Amino acid sequence: MRDERFSSNESVMRHNIHAVICAPMTLYEGNEAALYVAGDDPGISFTEQELELVAAMADQMGLALAHISSKLRRREYMLSAIRMLLKAADVTVPGILGKNERMAGYMRAIGRALHLGPGQLEKLQLAGMLHNYADMVGHPMERSAEDKVADTVD
């Protein structure tokens, strides 16, 4: 099937495009992208099956992009919560926030030097940010004998 609307378009002519499928990638926020497939053989047009295949691929790609976007938002939320925890701890233990952020940076640098993957680097960063959490909140093993006795009396 030949569509004359494309014959006057310079880009279409320059790239010798004779058939096009454009399928929306529907994310849960709405249509944000499209999968564009072009054919340059003038004797071949796309079939209904190919249209359905491209539409299904666009749906799957949209779901994958939505999942990645959601995962990135959750990650940012978690990191924000950890930073807020560190800021709160910094009130009682001055300097803890800067120390933990520096440690996280050192651990990421070591991980990069060891050619670790992104997931492992993220775990190292989190470990660095929380490496002395027990010092920030007071570890139960470090309680005084009086505190332990008071717990048994209550």
JSON list of C-alpha atoms in Angstrom, two decimals:
[
{"chain": "A", "resi": 1, "resn": "MET", "atom": "CA", "xyz": [0.00, 0.00, 0.00]},
{"chain": "A", "resi": 2, "resn": "ARG", "atom": "CA", "xyz": [1.53, 3.29, -1.04]},
{"chain": "A", "resi": 3, "resn": "ASP", "atom": "CA", "xyz": [0.76, 6.41, 1.03]},
{"chain": "A", "resi": 4, "resn": "GLU", "atom": "CA", "xyz": [1.16, 9.59, -1.03]},
{"chain": "A", "resi": 5, "resn": "ARG", "atom": "CA", "xyz": [1.35, 11.76, 2.11]},
{"chain": "A", "resi": 6, "resn": "PHE", "atom": "CA", "xyz": [4.98, 10.66, 2.50]},
{"chain": "A", "resi": 7, "resn": "SER", "atom": "CA", "xyz": [6.08, 11.49, -1.04]},
{"chain": "A", "resi": 8, "resn": "SER", "atom": "CA", "xyz": [6.48, 15.22, -0.35]},
{"chain": "A", "resi": 9, "resn": "ASN", "atom": "CA", "xyz": [8.39, 14.83, 2.91]},
{"chain": "A", "resi": 10, "resn": "GLU", "atom": "CA", "xyz": [12.08, 15.49, 2.31]},
{"chain": "A", "resi": 11, "resn": "SER", "atom": "CA", "xyz": [13.27, 13.27, 5.19]},
{"chain": "A", "resi": 12, "resn": "VAL", "atom": "CA", "xyz": [11.16, 10.36, 4.01]},
{"chain": "A", "resi": 13, "resn": "MET", "atom": "CA", "xyz": [12.46, 10.79, 0.46]},
{"chain": "A", "resi": 14, "resn": "ARG", "atom": "CA", "xyz": [16.08, 11.17, 1.54]},
{"chain": "A", "resi": 15, "resn": "HIS", "atom": "CA", "xyz": [15.97, 7.93, 3.56]},
{"chain": "A", "resi": 16, "resn": "ASN", "atom": "CA", "xyz": [13.98, 6.13, 0.88]},
{"chain": "A", "resi": 17, "resn": "ILE", "atom": "CA", "xyz": [11.21, 5.18, 3.32]},
{"chain": "A", "resi": 18, "resn": "HIS", "atom": "CA", "xyz": [8.25, 3.41, 1.72]},
{"chain": "A", "resi": 19, "resn": "ALA", "atom": "CA", "xyz": [6.43, 1.90, 4.70]},
{"chain": "A", "resi": 20, "resn": "VAL", "atom": "CA", "xyz": [6.10, 2.98, 8.34]},
{"chain": "A", "resi": 21, "resn": "ILE", "atom": "CA", "xyz": [4.63, 1.60, 11.54]},
{"chain": "A", "resi": 22, "resn": "CYS", "atom": "CA", "xyz": [4.48, 3.87, 14.56]},
{"chain": "A", "resi": 23, "resn": "ALA", "atom": "CA", "xyz": [3.10, 2.29, 17.75]},
{"chain": "A", "resi": 24, "resn": "PRO", "atom": "CA", "xyz": [2.62, 4.16, 21.06]},
{"chain": "A", "resi": 25, "resn": "MET", "atom": "CA", "xyz": [4.45, 2.97, 24.17]},
{"chain": "A", "resi": 26, "resn": "THR", "atom": "CA", "xyz": [1.84, 3.28, 26.86]},
{"chain": "A", "resi": 27, "resn": "LEU", "atom": "CA", "xyz": [3.19, 3.83, 30.33]},
{"chain": "A", "resi": 28, "resn": "TYR", "atom": "CA", "xyz": [1.07, 4.09, 33.44]},
{"chain": "A", "resi": 29, "resn": "GLU", "atom": "CA", "xyz": [1.57, 7.88, 33.26]},
{"chain": "A", "resi": 30, "resn": "GLY", "atom": "CA", "xyz": [0.19, 7.92, 29.69]},
{"chain": "A", "resi": 31, "resn": "ASN", "atom": "CA", "xyz": [1.69, 7.81, 26.20]},
{"chain": "A", "resi": 32, "resn": "GLU", "atom": "CA", "xyz": [5.23, 9.08, 26.43]},
{"chain": "A", "resi": 33, "resn": "ALA", "atom": "CA", "xyz": [7.02, 7.43, 23.54]},
{"chain": "A", "resi": 34, "resn": "ALA", "atom": "CA", "xyz": [6.53, 5.57, 20.28]},
{"chain": "A", "resi": 35, "resn": "LEU", "atom": "CA", "xyz": [8.18, 2.65, 18.54]},
{"chain": "A", "resi": 36, "resn": "TYR", "atom": "CA", "xyz": [8.92, 3.64, 14.94]},
{"chain": "A", "resi": 37, "resn": "VAL", "atom": "CA", "xyz": [9.67, 1.01, 12.30]},
{"chain": "A", "resi": 38, "resn": "ALA", "atom": "CA", "xyz": [10.43, 1.99, 8.71]},
{"chain": "A", "resi": 39, "resn": "GLY", "atom": "CA", "xyz": [10.82, -0.08, 5.57]},
{"chain": "A", "resi": 40, "resn": "ASP", "atom": "CA", "xyz": [12.89, 1.01, 2.56]},
{"chain": "A", "resi": 41, "resn": "ASP", "atom": "CA", "xyz": [11.83, -1.63, 0.03]},
{"chain": "A", "resi": 42, "resn": "PRO", "atom": "CA", "xyz": [9.24, -0.09, -2.34]},
{"chain": "A", "resi": 43, "resn": "GLY", "atom": "CA", "xyz": [7.81, -3.49, -3.24]},
{"chain": "A", "resi": 44, "resn": "ILE", "atom": "CA", "xyz": [7.11, -4.61, 0.32]},
{"chain": "A", "resi": 45, "resn": "SER", "atom": "CA", "xyz": [4.61, -3.16, 2.75]},
{"chain": "A", "resi": 46, "resn": "PHE", "atom": "CA", "xyz": [3.97, -4.17, 6.32]},
{"chain": "A", "resi": 47, "resn": "THR", "atom": "CA", "xyz": [1.40, -6.88, 7.01]},
{"chain": "A", "resi": 48, "resn": "GLU", "atom": "CA", "xyz": [-1.31, -6.88, 9.65]},
{"chain": "A", "resi": 49, "resn": "GLN", "atom": "CA", "xyz": [0.73, -9.47, 11.59]},
{"chain": "A", "resi": 50, "resn": "GLU", "atom": "CA", "xyz": [3.78, -7.18, 11.54]},
{"chain": "A", "resi": 51, "resn": "LEU", "atom": "CA", "xyz": [1.64, -4.30, 12.76]},
{"chain": "A", "resi": 52, "resn": "GLU", "atom": "CA", "xyz": [0.35, -6.45, 15.62]},
{"chain": "A", "resi": 53, "resn": "LEU", "atom": "CA", "xyz": [3.90, -7.59, 16.43]},
{"chain": "A", "resi": 54, "resn": "VAL", "atom": "CA", "xyz": [5.21, -4.00, 16.56]},
{"chain": "A", "resi": 55, "resn": "ALA", "atom": "CA", "xyz": [2.25, -2.94, 18.72]},
{"chain": "A", "resi": 56, "resn": "ALA", "atom": "CA", "xyz": [2.92, -5.86, 21.11]},
{"chain": "A", "resi": 57, "resn": "MET", "atom": "CA", "xyz": [6.61, -4.96, 21.23]},
{"chain": "A", "resi": 58, "resn": "ALA", "atom": "CA", "xyz": [5.74, -1.34, 22.00]},
{"chain": "A", "resi": 59, "resn": "ASP", "atom": "CA", "xyz": [3.46, -2.50, 24.83]},
{"chain": "A", "resi": 60, "resn": "GLN", "atom": "CA", "xyz": [6.21, -4.68, 26.29]},
{"chain": "A", "resi": 61, "resn": "MET", "atom": "CA", "xyz": [8.81, -1.92, 25.95]},
{"chain": "A", "resi": 62, "resn": "GLY", "atom": "CA", "xyz": [6.41, 0.51, 27.63]},
{"chain": "A", "resi": 63, "resn": "LEU", "atom": "CA", "xyz": [5.95, -1.88, 30.55]},
{"chain": "A", "resi": 64, "resn": "ALA", "atom": "CA", "xyz": [9.71, -2.34, 30.85]},
{"chain": "A", "resi": 65, "resn": "LEU", "atom": "CA", "xyz": [10.30, 1.43, 30.80]},
{"chain": "A", "resi": 66, "resn": "ALA", "atom": "CA", "xyz": [7.56, 1.94, 33.42]},
{"chain": "A", "resi": 67, "resn": "HIS", "atom": "CA", "xyz": [9.18, -0.72, 35.63]},
{"chain": "A", "resi": 68, "resn": "ILE", "atom": "CA", "xyz": [12.61, 0.90, 35.32]},
{"chain": "A", "resi": 69, "resn": "SER", "atom": "CA", "xyz": [11.15, 4.32, 36.06]},
{"chain": "A", "resi": 70, "resn": "SER", "atom": "CA", "xyz": [9.35, 2.99, 39.14]},
{"chain": "A", "resi": 71, "resn": "LYS", "atom": "CA", "xyz": [12.50, 1.24, 40.36]},
{"chain": "A", "resi": 72, "resn": "LEU", "atom": "CA", "xyz": [14.54, 4.43, 39.97]},
{"chain": "A", "resi": 73, "resn": "ARG", "atom": "CA", "xyz": [11.92, 6.43, 41.91]},
{"chain": "A", "resi": 74, "resn": "ARG", "atom": "CA", "xyz": [11.93, 3.84, 44.73]},
{"chain": "A", "resi": 75, "resn": "ARG", "atom": "CA", "xyz": [15.73, 3.95, 44.82]},
{"chain": "A", "resi": 76, "resn": "GLU", "atom": "CA", "xyz": [15.74, 7.75, 45.07]},
{"chain": "A", "resi": 77, "resn": "TYR", "atom": "CA", "xyz": [13.10, 7.60, 47.81]},
{"chain": "A", "resi": 78, "resn": "MET", "atom": "CA", "xyz": [15.21, 5.09, 49.77]},
{"chain": "A", "resi": 79, "resn": "LEU", "atom": "CA", "xyz": [18.37, 7.18, 49.41]},
{"chain": "A", "resi": 80, "resn": "SER", "atom": "CA", "xyz": [16.44, 10.27, 50.47]},
{"chain": "A", "resi": 81, "resn": "ALA", "atom": "CA", "xyz": [15.16, 8.44, 53.56]},
{"chain": "A", "resi": 82, "resn": "ILE", "atom": "CA", "xyz": [18.70, 7.35, 54.44]},
{"chain": "A", "resi": 83, "resn": "ARG", "atom": "CA", "xyz": [19.98, 10.91, 54.04]},
{"chain": "A", "resi": 84, "resn": "MET", "atom": "CA", "xyz": [17.19, 12.15, 56.32]},
{"chain": "A", "resi": 85, "resn": "LEU", "atom": "CA", "xyz": [18.16, 9.49, 58.88]},
{"chain": "A", "resi": 86, "resn": "LEU", "atom": "CA", "xyz": [21.76, 10.64, 58.70]},
{"chain": "A", "resi": 87, "resn": "LYS", "atom": "CA", "xyz": [20.74, 14.30, 59.06]},
{"chain": "A", "resi": 88, "resn": "ALA", "atom": "CA", "xyz": [18.72, 13.40, 62.14]},
{"chain": "A", "resi": 89, "resn": "ALA", "atom": "CA", "xyz": [21.67, 11.45, 63.56]},
{"chain": "A", "resi": 90, "resn": "ASP", "atom": "CA", "xyz": [23.95, 14.40, 62.80]},
{"chain": "A", "resi": 91, "resn": "VAL", "atom": "CA", "xyz": [22.03, 16.39, 65.41]},
{"chain": "A", "resi": 92, "resn": "THR", "atom": "CA", "xyz": [23.11, 13.98, 68.17]},
{"chain": "A", "resi": 93, "resn": "VAL", "atom": "CA", "xyz": [26.46, 12.95, 66.68]},
{"chain": "A", "resi": 94, "resn": "PRO", "atom": "CA", "xyz": [27.83, 16.05, 64.90]},
{"chain": "A", "resi": 95, "resn": "GLY", "atom": "CA", "xyz": [29.76, 15.32, 61.72]},
{"chain": "A", "resi": 96, "resn": "ILE", "atom": "CA", "xyz": [28.22, 11.89, 61.14]},
{"chain": "A", "resi": 97, "resn": "LEU", "atom": "CA", "xyz": [26.50, 12.93, 57.90]},
{"chain": "A", "resi": 98, "resn": "GLY", "atom": "CA", "xyz": [29.69, 14.13, 56.21]},
{"chain": "A", "resi": 99, "resn": "LYS", "atom": "CA", "xyz": [31.66, 11.14, 57.47]},
{"chain": "A", "resi": 100, "resn": "ASN", "atom": "CA", "xyz": [29.14, 8.65, 56.14]},
{"chain": "A", "resi": 101, "resn": "GLU", "atom": "CA", "xyz": [28.84, 10.38, 52.76]},
{"chain": "A", "resi": 102, "resn": "ARG", "atom": "CA", "xyz": [32.64, 10.38, 52.43]},
{"chain": "A", "resi": 103, "resn": "MET", "atom": "CA", "xyz": [32.74, 6.69, 53.35]},
{"chain": "A", "resi": 104, "resn": "ALA", "atom": "CA", "xyz": [30.06, 5.96, 50.73]},
{"chain": "A", "resi": 105, "resn": "GLY", "atom": "CA", "xyz": [32.16, 7.79, 48.12]},
{"chain": "A", "resi": 106, "resn": "TYR", "atom": "CA", "xyz": [35.30, 5.87, 49.09]},
{"chain": "A", "resi": 107, "resn": "MET", "atom": "CA", "xyz": [33.48, 2.56, 48.89]},
{"chain": "A", "resi": 108, "resn": "ARG", "atom": "CA", "xyz": [32.05, 3.38, 45.45]},
{"chain": "A", "resi": 109, "resn": "ALA", "atom": "CA", "xyz": [35.53, 4.38, 44.23]},
{"chain": "A", "resi": 110, "resn": "ILE", "atom": "CA", "xyz": [36.97, 1.08, 45.48]},
{"chain": "A", "resi": 111, "resn": "GLY", "atom": "CA", "xyz": [34.11, -0.79, 43.81]},
{"chain": "A", "resi": 112, "resn": "ARG", "atom": "CA", "xyz": [34.75, 0.98, 40.50]},
{"chain": "A", "resi": 113, "resn": "ALA", "atom": "CA", "xyz": [38.46, 0.15, 40.78]},
{"chain": "A", "resi": 114, "resn": "LEU", "atom": "CA", "xyz": [37.45, -3.49, 41.23]},
{"chain": "A", "resi": 115, "resn": "HIS", "atom": "CA", "xyz": [35.16, -3.22, 38.16]},
{"chain": "A", "resi": 116, "resn": "LEU", "atom": "CA", "xyz": [32.04, -4.13, 40.12]},
{"chain": "A", "resi": 117, "resn": "GLY", "atom": "CA", "xyz": [28.63, -3.88, 38.51]},
{"chain": "A", "resi": 118, "resn": "PRO", "atom": "CA", "xyz": [26.06, -1.14, 39.15]},
{"chain": "A", "resi": 119, "resn": "GLY", "atom": "CA", "xyz": [24.10, -3.25, 41.65]},
{"chain": "A", "resi": 120, "resn": "GLN", "atom": "CA", "xyz": [27.20, -4.04, 43.65]},
{"chain": "A", "resi": 121, "resn": "LEU", "atom": "CA", "xyz": [28.29, -0.39, 43.58]},
{"chain": "A", "resi": 122, "resn": "GLU", "atom": "CA", "xyz": [24.91, 0.66, 44.94]},
{"chain": "A", "resi": 123, "resn": "LYS", "atom": "CA", "xyz": [25.19, -1.87, 47.77]},
{"chain": "A", "resi": 124, "resn": "LEU", "atom": "CA", "xyz": [28.65, -0.56, 48.61]},
{"chain": "A", "resi": 125, "resn": "GLN", "atom": "CA", "xyz": [27.34, 3.01, 48.63]},
{"chain": "A", "resi": 126, "resn": "LEU", "atom": "CA", "xyz": [24.54, 2.05, 51.02]},
{"chain": "A", "resi": 127, "resn": "ALA", "atom": "CA", "xyz": [26.96, 0.16, 53.23]},
{"chain": "A", "resi": 128, "resn": "GLY", "atom": "CA", "xyz": [29.17, 3.23, 53.37]},
{"chain": "A", "resi": 129, "resn": "MET", "atom": "CA", "xyz": [26.25, 5.48, 54.27]},
{"chain": "A", "resi": 130, "resn": "LEU", "atom": "CA", "xyz": [25.15, 3.16, 57.05]},
{"chain": "A", "resi": 131, "resn": "HIS", "atom": "CA", "xyz": [28.47, 1.63, 58.11]},
{"chain": "A", "resi": 132, "resn": "ASN", "atom": "CA", "xyz": [28.32, 3.05, 61.63]},
{"chain": "A", "resi": 133, "resn": "TYR", "atom": "CA", "xyz": [24.57, 2.99, 62.19]},
{"chain": "A", "resi": 134, "resn": "ALA", "atom": "CA", "xyz": [25.09, 1.30, 65.57]},
{"chain": "A", "resi": 135, "resn": "ASP", "atom": "CA", "xyz": [27.23, 4.26, 66.67]},
{"chain": "A", "resi": 136, "resn": "MET", "atom": "CA", "xyz": [24.50, 6.66, 65.58]},
{"chain": "A", "resi": 137, "resn": "VAL", "atom": "CA", "xyz": [21.64, 5.02, 67.47]},
{"chain": "A", "resi": 138, "resn": "GLY", "atom": "CA", "xyz": [23.50, 3.16, 70.18]},
{"chain": "A", "resi": 139, "resn": "HIS", "atom": "CA", "xyz": [24.06, -0.56, 69.71]},
{"chain": "A", "resi": 140, "resn": "PRO", "atom": "CA", "xyz": [22.23, -2.80, 72.23]},
{"chain": "A", "resi": 141, "resn": "MET", "atom": "CA", "xyz": [25.47, -4.67, 73.00]},
{"chain": "A", "resi": 142, "resn": "GLU", "atom": "CA", "xyz": [27.06, -1.41, 74.16]},
{"chain": "A", "resi": 143, "resn": "ARG", "atom": "CA", "xyz": [24.46, -0.59, 76.81]},
{"chain": "A", "resi": 144, "resn": "SER", "atom": "CA", "xyz": [25.55, -0.10, 80.35]},
{"chain": "A", "resi": 145, "resn": "ALA", "atom": "CA", "xyz": [24.97, -2.73, 83.02]},
{"chain": "A", "resi": 146, "resn": "GLU", "atom": "CA", "xyz": [22.49, -0.38, 84.71]},
{"chain": "A", "resi": 147, "resn": "ASP", "atom": "CA", "xyz": [20.40, -0.17, 81.54]},
{"chain": "A", "resi": 148, "resn": "LYS", "atom": "CA", "xyz": [20.36, -3.97, 81.23]},
{"chain": "A", "resi": 149, "resn": "VAL", "atom": "CA", "xyz": [19.25, -4.35, 84.85]},
{"chain": "A", "resi": 150, "resn": "ALA", "atom": "CA", "xyz": [16.55, -1.72, 84.35]},
{"chain": "A", "resi": 151, "resn": "ASP", "atom": "CA", "xyz": [15.19, -3.71, 81.38]},
{"chain": "A", "resi": 152, "resn": "THR", "atom": "CA", "xyz": [14.87, -6.86, 83.45]},
{"chain": "A", "resi": 153, "resn": "VAL", "atom": "CA", "xyz": [13.09, -5.01, 86.28]},
{"chain": "A", "resi": 154, "resn": "ASP", "atom": "CA", "xyz": [10.49, -3.43, 83.94]}
]
